[in-house]
PDB file of C-alpha atoms and ligand atoms in Angstrom:
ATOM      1  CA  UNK P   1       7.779  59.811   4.027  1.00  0.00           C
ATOM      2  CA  UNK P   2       4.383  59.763   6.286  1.00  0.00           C
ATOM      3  CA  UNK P   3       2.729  62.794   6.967  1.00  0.00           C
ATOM      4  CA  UNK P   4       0.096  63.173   9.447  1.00  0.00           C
ATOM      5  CA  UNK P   5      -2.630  62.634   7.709  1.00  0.00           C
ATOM      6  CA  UNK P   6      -1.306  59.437   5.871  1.00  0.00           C
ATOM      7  CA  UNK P   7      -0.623  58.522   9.796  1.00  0.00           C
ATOM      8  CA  UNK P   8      -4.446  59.285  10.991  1.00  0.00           C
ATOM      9  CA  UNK P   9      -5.854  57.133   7.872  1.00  0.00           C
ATOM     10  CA  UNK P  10      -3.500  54.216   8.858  1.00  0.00           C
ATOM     11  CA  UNK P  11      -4.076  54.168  12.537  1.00  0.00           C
ATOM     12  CA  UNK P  12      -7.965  54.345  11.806  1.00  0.00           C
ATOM     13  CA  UNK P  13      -7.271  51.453   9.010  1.00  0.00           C
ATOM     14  CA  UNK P  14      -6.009  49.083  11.686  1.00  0.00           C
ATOM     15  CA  UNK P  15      -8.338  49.987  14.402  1.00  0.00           C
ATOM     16  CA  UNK P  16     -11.310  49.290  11.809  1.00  0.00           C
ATOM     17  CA  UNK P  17      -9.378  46.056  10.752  1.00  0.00           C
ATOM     18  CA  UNK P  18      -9.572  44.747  14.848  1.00  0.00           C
ATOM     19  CA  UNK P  19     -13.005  46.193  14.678  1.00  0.00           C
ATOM     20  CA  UNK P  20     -13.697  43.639  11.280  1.00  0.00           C
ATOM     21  CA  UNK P  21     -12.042  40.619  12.399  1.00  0.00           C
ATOM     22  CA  UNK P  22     -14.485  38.270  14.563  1.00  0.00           C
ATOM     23  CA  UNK P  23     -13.999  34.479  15.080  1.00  0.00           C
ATOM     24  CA  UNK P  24     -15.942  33.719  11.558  1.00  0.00           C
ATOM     25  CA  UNK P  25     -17.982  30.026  12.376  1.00  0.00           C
ATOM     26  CA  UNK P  26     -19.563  29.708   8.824  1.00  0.00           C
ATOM     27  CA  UNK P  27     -18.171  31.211   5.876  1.00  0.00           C
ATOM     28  CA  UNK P  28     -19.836  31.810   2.447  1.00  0.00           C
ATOM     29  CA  UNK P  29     -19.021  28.744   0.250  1.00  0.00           C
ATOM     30  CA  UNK P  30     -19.193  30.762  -2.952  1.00  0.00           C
ATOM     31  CA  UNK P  31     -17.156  33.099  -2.145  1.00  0.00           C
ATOM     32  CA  UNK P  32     -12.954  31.986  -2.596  1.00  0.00           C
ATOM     33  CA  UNK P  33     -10.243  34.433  -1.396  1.00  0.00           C
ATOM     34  CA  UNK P  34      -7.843  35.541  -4.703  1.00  0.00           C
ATOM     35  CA  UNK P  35      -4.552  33.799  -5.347  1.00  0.00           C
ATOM     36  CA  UNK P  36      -2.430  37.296  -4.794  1.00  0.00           C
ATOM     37  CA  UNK P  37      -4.509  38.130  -1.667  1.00  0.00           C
ATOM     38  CA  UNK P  38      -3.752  34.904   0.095  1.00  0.00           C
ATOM     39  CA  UNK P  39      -0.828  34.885  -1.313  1.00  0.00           C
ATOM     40  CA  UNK P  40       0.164  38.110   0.765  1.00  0.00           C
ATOM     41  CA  UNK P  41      -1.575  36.446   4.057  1.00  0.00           C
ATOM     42  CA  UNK P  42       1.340  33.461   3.722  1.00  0.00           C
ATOM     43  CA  UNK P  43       4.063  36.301   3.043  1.00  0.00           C
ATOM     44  CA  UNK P  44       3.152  37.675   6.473  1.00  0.00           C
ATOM     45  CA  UNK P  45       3.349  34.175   7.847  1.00  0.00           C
ATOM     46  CA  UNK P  46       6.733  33.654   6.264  1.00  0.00           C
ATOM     47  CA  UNK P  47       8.052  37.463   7.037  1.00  0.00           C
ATOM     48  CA  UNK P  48       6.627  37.094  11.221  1.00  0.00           C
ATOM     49  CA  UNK P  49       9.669  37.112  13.674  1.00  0.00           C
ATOM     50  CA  UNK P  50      10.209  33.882  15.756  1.00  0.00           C
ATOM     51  CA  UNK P  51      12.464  33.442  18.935  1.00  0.00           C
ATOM     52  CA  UNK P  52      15.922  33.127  17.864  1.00  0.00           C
ATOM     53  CA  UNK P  53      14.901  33.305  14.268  1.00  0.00           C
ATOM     54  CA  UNK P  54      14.452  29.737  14.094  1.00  0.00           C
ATOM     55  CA  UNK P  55      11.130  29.850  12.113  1.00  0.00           C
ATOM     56  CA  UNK P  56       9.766  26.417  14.146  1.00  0.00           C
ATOM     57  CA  UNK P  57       6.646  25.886  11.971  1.00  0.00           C
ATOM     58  CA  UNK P  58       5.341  24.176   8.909  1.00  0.00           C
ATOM     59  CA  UNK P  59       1.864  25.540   7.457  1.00  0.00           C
ATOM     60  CA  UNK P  60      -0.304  22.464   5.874  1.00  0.00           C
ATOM     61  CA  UNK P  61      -2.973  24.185   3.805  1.00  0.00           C
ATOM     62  CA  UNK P  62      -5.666  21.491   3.373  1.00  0.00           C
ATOM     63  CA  UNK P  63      -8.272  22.207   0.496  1.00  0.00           C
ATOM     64  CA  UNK P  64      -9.942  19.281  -0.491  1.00  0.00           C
ATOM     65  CA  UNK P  65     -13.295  18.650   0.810  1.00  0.00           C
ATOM     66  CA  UNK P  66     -12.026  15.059   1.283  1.00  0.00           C
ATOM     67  CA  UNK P  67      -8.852  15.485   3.001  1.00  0.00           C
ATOM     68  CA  UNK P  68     -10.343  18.678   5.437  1.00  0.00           C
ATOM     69  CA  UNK P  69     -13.357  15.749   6.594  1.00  0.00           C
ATOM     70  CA  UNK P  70     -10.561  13.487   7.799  1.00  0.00           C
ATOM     71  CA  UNK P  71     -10.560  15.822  10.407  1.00  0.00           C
ATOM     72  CA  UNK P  72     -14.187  16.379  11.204  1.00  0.00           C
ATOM     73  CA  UNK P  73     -14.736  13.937  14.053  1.00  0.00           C
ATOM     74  CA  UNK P  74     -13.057  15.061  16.494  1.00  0.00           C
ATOM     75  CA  UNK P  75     -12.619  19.283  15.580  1.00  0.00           C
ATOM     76  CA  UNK P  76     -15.186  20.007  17.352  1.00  0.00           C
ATOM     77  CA  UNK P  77     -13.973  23.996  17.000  1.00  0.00           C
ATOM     78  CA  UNK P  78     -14.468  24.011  13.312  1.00  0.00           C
ATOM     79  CA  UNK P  79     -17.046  21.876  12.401  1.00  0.00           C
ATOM     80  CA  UNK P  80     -19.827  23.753  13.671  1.00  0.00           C
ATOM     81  CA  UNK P  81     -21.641  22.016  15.949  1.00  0.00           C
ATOM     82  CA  UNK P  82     -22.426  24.549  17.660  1.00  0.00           C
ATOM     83  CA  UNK P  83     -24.581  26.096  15.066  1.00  0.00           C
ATOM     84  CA  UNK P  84     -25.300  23.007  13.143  1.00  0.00           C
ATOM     85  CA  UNK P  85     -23.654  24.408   9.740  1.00  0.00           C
ATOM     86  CA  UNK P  86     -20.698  22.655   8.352  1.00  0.00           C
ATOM     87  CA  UNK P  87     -18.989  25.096  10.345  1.00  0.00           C
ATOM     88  CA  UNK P  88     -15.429  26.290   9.335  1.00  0.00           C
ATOM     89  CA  UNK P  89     -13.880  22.336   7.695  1.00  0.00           C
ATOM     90  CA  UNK P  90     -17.309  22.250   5.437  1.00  0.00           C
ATOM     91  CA  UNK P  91     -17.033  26.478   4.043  1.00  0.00           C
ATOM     92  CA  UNK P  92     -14.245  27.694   4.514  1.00  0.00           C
ATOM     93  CA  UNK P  93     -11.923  29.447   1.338  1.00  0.00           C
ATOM     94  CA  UNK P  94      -8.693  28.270   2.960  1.00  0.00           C
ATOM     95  CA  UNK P  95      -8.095  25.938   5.434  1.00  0.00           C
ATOM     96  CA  UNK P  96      -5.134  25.120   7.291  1.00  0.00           C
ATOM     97  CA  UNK P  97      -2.818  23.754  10.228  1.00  0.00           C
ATOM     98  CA  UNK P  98       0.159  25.156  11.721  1.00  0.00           C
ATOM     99  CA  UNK P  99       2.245  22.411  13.061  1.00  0.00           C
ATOM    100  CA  UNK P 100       5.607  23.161  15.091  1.00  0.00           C
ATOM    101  CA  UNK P 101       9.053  21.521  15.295  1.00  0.00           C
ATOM    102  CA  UNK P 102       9.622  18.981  18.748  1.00  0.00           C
ATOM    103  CA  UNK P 103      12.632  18.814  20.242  1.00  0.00           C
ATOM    104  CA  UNK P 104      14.246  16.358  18.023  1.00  0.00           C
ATOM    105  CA  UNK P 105      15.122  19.766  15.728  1.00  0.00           C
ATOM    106  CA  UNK P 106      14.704  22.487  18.704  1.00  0.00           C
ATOM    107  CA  UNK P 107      17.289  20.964  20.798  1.00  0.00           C
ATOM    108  CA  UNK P 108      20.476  23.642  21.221  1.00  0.00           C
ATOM    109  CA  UNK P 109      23.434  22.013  18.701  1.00  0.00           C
ATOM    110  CA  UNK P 110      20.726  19.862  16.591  1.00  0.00           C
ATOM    111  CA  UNK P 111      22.154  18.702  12.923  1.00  0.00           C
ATOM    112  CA  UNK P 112      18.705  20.718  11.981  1.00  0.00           C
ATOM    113  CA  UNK P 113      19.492  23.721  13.681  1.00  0.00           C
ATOM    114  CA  UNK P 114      23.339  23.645  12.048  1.00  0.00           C
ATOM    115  CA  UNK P 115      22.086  23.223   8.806  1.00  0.00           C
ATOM    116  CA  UNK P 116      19.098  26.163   9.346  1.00  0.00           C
ATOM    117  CA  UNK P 117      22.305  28.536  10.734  1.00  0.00           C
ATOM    118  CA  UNK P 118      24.233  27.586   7.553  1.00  0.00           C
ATOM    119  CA  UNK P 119      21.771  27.162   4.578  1.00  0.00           C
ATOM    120  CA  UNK P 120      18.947  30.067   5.700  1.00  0.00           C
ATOM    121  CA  UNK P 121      20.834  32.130   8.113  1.00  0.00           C
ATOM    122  CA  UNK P 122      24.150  31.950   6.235  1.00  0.00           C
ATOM    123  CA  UNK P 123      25.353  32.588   9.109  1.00  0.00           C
ATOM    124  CA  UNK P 124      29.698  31.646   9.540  1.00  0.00           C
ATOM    125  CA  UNK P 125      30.988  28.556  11.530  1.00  0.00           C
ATOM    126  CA  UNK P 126      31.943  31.073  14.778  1.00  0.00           C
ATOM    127  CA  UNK P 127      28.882  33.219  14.776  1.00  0.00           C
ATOM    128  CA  UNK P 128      26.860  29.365  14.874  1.00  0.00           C
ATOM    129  CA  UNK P 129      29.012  28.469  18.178  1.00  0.00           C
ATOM    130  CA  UNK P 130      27.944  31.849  19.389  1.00  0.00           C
ATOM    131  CA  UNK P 131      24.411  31.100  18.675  1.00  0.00           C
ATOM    132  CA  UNK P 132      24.415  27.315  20.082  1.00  0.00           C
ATOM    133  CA  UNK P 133      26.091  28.589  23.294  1.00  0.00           C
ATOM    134  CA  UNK P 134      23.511  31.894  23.918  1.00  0.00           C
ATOM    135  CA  UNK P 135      20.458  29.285  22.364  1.00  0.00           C
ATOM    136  CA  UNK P 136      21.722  26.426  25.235  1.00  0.00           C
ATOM    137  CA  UNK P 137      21.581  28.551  27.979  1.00  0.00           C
ATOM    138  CA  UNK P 138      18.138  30.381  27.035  1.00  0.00           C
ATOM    139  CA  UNK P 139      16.515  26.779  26.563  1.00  0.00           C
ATOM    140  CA  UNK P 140      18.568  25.119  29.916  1.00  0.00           C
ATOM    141  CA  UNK P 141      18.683  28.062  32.145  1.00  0.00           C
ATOM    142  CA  UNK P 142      16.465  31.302  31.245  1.00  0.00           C
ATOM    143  CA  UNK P 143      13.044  29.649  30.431  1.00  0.00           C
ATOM    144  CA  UNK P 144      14.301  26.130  31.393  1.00  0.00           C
ATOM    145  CA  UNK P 145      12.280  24.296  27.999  1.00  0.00           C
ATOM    146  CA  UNK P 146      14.244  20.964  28.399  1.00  0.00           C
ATOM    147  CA  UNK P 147      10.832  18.410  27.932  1.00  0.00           C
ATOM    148  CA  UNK P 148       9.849  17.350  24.673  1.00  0.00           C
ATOM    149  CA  UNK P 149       6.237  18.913  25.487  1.00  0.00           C
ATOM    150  CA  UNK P 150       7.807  22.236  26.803  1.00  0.00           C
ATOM    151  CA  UNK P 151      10.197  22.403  23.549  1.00  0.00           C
ATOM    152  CA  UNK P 152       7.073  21.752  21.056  1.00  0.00           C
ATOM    153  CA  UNK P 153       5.422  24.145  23.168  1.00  0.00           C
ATOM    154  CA  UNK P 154       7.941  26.562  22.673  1.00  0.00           C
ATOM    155  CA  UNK P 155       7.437  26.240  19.306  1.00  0.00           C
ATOM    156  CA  UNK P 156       4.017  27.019  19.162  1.00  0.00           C
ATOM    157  CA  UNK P 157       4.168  30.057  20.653  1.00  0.00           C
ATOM    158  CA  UNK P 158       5.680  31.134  17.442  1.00  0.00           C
ATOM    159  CA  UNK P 159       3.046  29.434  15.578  1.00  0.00           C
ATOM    160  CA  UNK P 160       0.957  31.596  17.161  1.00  0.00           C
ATOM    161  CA  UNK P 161       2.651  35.242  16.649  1.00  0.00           C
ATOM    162  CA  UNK P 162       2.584  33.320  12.910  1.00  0.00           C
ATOM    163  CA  UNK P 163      -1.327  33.486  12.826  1.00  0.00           C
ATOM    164  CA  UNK P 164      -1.635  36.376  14.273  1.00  0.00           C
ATOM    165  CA  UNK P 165      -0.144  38.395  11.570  1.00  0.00           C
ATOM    166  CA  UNK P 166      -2.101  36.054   8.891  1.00  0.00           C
ATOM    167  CA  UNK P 167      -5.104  37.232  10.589  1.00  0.00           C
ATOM    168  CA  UNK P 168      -4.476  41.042  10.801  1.00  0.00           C
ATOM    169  CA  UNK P 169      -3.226  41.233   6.785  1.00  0.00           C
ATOM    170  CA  UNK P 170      -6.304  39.067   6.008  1.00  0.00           C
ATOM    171  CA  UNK P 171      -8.760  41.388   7.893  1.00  0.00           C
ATOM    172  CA  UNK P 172      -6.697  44.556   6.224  1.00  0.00           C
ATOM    173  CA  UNK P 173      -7.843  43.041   3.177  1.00  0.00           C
ATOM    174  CA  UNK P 174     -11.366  42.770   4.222  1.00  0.00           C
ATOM    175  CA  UNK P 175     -10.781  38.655   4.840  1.00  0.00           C
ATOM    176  CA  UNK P 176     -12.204  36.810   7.842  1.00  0.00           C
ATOM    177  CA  UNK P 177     -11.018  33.879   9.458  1.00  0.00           C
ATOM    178  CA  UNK P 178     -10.918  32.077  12.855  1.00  0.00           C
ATOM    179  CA  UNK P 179      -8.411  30.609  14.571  1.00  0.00           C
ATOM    180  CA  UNK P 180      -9.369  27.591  15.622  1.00  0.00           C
ATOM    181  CA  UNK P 181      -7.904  25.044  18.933  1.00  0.00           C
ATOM    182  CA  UNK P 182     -10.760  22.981  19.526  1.00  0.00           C
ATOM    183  CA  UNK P 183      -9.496  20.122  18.299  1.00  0.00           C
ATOM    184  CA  UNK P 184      -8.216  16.394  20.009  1.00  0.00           C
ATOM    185  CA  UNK P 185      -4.568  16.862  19.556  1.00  0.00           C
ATOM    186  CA  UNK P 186      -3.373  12.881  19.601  1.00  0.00           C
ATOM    187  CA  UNK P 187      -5.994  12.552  16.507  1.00  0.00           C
ATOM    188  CA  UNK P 188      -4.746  15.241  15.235  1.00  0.00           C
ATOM    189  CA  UNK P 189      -1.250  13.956  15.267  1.00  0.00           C
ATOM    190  CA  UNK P 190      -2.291  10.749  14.018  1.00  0.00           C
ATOM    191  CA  UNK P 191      -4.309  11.633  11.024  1.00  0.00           C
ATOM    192  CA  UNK P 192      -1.282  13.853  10.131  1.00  0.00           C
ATOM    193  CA  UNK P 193       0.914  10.795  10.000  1.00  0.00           C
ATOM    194  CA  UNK P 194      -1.494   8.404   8.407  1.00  0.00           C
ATOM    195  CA  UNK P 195      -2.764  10.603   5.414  1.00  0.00           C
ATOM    196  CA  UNK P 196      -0.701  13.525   5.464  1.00  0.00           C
ATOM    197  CA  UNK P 197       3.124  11.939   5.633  1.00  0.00           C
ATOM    198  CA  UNK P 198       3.842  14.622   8.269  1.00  0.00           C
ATOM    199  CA  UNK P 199       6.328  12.224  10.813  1.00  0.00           C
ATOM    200  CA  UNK P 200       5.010  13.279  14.767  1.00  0.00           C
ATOM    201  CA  UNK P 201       8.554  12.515  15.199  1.00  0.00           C
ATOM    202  CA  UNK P 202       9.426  15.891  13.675  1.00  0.00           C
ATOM    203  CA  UNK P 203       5.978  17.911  13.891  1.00  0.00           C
ATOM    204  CA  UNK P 204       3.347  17.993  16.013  1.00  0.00           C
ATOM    205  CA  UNK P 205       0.134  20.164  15.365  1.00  0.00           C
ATOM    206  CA  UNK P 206       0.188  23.653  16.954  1.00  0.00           C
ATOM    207  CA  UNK P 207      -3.221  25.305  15.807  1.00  0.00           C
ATOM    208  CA  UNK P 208      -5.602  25.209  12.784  1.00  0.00           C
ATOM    209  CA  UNK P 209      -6.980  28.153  10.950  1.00  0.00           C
ATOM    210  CA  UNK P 210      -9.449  28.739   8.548  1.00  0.00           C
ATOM    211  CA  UNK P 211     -10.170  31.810   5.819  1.00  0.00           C
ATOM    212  CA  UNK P 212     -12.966  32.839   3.863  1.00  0.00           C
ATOM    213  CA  UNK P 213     -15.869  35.821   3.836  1.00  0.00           C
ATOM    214  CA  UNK P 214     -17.989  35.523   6.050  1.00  0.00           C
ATOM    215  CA  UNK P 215     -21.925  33.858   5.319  1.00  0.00           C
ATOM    216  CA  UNK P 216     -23.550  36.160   7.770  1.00  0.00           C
ATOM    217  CA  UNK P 217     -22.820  39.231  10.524  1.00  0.00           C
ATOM    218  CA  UNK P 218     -21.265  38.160  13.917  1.00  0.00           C
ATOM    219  CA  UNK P 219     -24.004  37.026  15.914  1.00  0.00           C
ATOM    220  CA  UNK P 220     -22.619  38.646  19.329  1.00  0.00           C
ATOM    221  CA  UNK P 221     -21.083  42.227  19.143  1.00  0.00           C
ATOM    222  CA  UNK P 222     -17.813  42.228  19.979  1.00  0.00           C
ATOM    223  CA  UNK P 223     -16.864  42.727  23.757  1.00  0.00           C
ATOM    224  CA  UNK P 224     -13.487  42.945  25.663  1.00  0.00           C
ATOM    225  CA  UNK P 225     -12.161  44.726  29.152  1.00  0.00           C
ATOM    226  CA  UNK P 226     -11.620  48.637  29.096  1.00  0.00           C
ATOM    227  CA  UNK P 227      -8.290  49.851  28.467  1.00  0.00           C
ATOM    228  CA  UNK P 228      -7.591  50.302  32.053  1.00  0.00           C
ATOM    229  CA  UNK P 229      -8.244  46.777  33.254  1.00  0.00           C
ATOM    230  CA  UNK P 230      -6.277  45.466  30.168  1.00  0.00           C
ATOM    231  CA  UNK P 231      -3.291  47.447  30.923  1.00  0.00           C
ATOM    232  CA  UNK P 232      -1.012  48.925  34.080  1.00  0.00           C
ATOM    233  CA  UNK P 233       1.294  52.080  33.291  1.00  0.00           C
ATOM    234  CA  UNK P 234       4.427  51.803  35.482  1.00  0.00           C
TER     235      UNK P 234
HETATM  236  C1  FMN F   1      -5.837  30.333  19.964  1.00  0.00           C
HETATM  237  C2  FMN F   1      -7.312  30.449  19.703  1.00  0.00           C
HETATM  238  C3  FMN F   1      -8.063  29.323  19.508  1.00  0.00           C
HETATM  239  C4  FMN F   1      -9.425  29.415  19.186  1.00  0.00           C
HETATM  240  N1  FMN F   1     -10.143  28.279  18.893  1.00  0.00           N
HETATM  241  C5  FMN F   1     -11.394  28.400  18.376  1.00  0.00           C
HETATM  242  C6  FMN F   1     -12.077  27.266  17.873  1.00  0.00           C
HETATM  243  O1  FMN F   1     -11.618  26.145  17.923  1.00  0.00           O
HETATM  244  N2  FMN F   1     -13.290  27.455  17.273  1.00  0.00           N
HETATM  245  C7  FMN F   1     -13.877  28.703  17.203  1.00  0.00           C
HETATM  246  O2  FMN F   1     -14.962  28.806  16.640  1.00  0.00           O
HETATM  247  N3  FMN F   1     -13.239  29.791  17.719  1.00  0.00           N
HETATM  248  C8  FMN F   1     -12.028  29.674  18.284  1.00  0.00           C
HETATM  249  N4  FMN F   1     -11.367  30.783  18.757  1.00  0.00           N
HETATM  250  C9  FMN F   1     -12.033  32.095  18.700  1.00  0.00           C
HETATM  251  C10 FMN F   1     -12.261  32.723  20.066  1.00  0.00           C
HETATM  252  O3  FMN F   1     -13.313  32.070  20.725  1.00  0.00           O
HETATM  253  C11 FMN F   1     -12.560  34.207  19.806  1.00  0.00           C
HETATM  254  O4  FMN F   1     -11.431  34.791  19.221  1.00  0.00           O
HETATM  255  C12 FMN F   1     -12.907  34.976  21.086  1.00  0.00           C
HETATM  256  O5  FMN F   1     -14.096  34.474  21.653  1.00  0.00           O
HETATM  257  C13 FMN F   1     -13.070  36.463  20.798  1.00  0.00           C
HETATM  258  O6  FMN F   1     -14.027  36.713  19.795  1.00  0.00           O
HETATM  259  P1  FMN F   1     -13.659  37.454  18.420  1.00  0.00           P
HETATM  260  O7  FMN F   1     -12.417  36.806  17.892  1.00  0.00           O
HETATM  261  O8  FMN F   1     -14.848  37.186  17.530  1.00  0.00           O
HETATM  262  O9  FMN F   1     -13.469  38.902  18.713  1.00  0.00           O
HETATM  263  C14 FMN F   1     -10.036  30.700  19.123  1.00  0.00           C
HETATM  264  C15 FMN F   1      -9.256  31.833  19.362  1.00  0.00           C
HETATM  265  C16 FMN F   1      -7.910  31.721  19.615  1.00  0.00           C
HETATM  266  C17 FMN F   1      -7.084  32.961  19.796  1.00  0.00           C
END
């Protein structure tokens, strides 16, 4: 049991932890994050909740020096140009990319989404009708995700509730990271395929992340909308 003052300490740990966490561009290349602490980082990745419970998403991590410069050319988010370091590819600890399942597996009744109900849901052969009727009409009718875009889409919203929690366990640990979109998605896709064995067919990239300590303090201090402008009471 909590008592208050365990309660206090907590809330002001994850307030500070918000506080910590900045969009890291360059990250100090002699510092490496433990195996137990990222360890714990993936377990929140694995543990996050997705729609349905489907768990969409497939995290690459990506730690040679070779392999993360296949990507260099055209991630313009995380190989700072900007600065003119070797941004987040060239120093970060970890580095990694979230890609998401497409339709070929998201589609209500796939033979991947039987086998998930069976094998990881262990869920019985009536309870998986259940499931493939409610899942059918939430993808035809309620949000209407019926493209293959709109389905991989989908998906990465997951991915994204996925990094999120990465992100906040990594900065409870005193960890930075960034999470990082700037990057040409059909080269992305490609370079997957060609050196990475990851069939487009089945995944497409969602978002790419990096972890690490930081080299230096955030340059800009951090700024967002007051409380009131960010959110309506009805
Ligand atoms: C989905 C997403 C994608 C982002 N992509 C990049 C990126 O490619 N490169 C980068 O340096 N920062 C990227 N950022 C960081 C944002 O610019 C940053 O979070 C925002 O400006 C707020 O600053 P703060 O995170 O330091 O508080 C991304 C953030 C999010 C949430």
């Amino acid at each position: 049991m909590k008592d208050v003052t365990d309660t206090a300490r907590i809330q002001a740990e994850i307030i500070q932890a918000f506080n910590f966490r900045h969009a890291t561009k360059v990250f100090d290349r002699d510092r490496k994050i433990s195996e137990g602490e990222f360890e714990t980082i993936l377990e929140a990745a694995r543990l996050s909740p997705t729609s349905f419970g489907h768990e969409p998403f497939k995290i690459l991590m990506i730690q040679s020096q070779e392999k993360r410069e296949l990507f260099r050319e055209f991630s313009w988010g995380a190989n700072g140009m900007m600065n003119g370091t070797t941004g987040q590819l060239g120093t970060a600890s970890h580095f990694g990319i979230i890609v998401v399942n497409t339709a070929e597996a998201m589609t209500a009744g796939s033979a991947y989404l039987q086998d998930f109900y069976r094998n990881v849901k262990q869920l019985p052969e009536d309870v998986i009708e259940i499931f493939n009727g409610a899942y059918g009409k939430f993808q035809s009718t309620d949000h209407k995700i019926t493209t293959d875009r709109e389905m991989t889409d989908w998906a990465g919203k997951q991915a994204y509730i996925v990094l999120a929690n990465m992100m906040t366990s990594a900065a409870l640990m005193g960890i930075d990271s960034c999470p990082i979109e700037g990057f040409d998605m059909d080269r992305t896709t490609e370079t997957l395929e060609k050196h990475f064995g990851i069939d487009s067919k089945h995944y497409k990239p969602a978002v790419m992340f990096a972890f690490g300590y930081r080299a230096a303090d955030p340059q800009f201090p951090k700024t967002r909308r007051t409380m009131e402008d960010t959110v309506r009471w009805f």
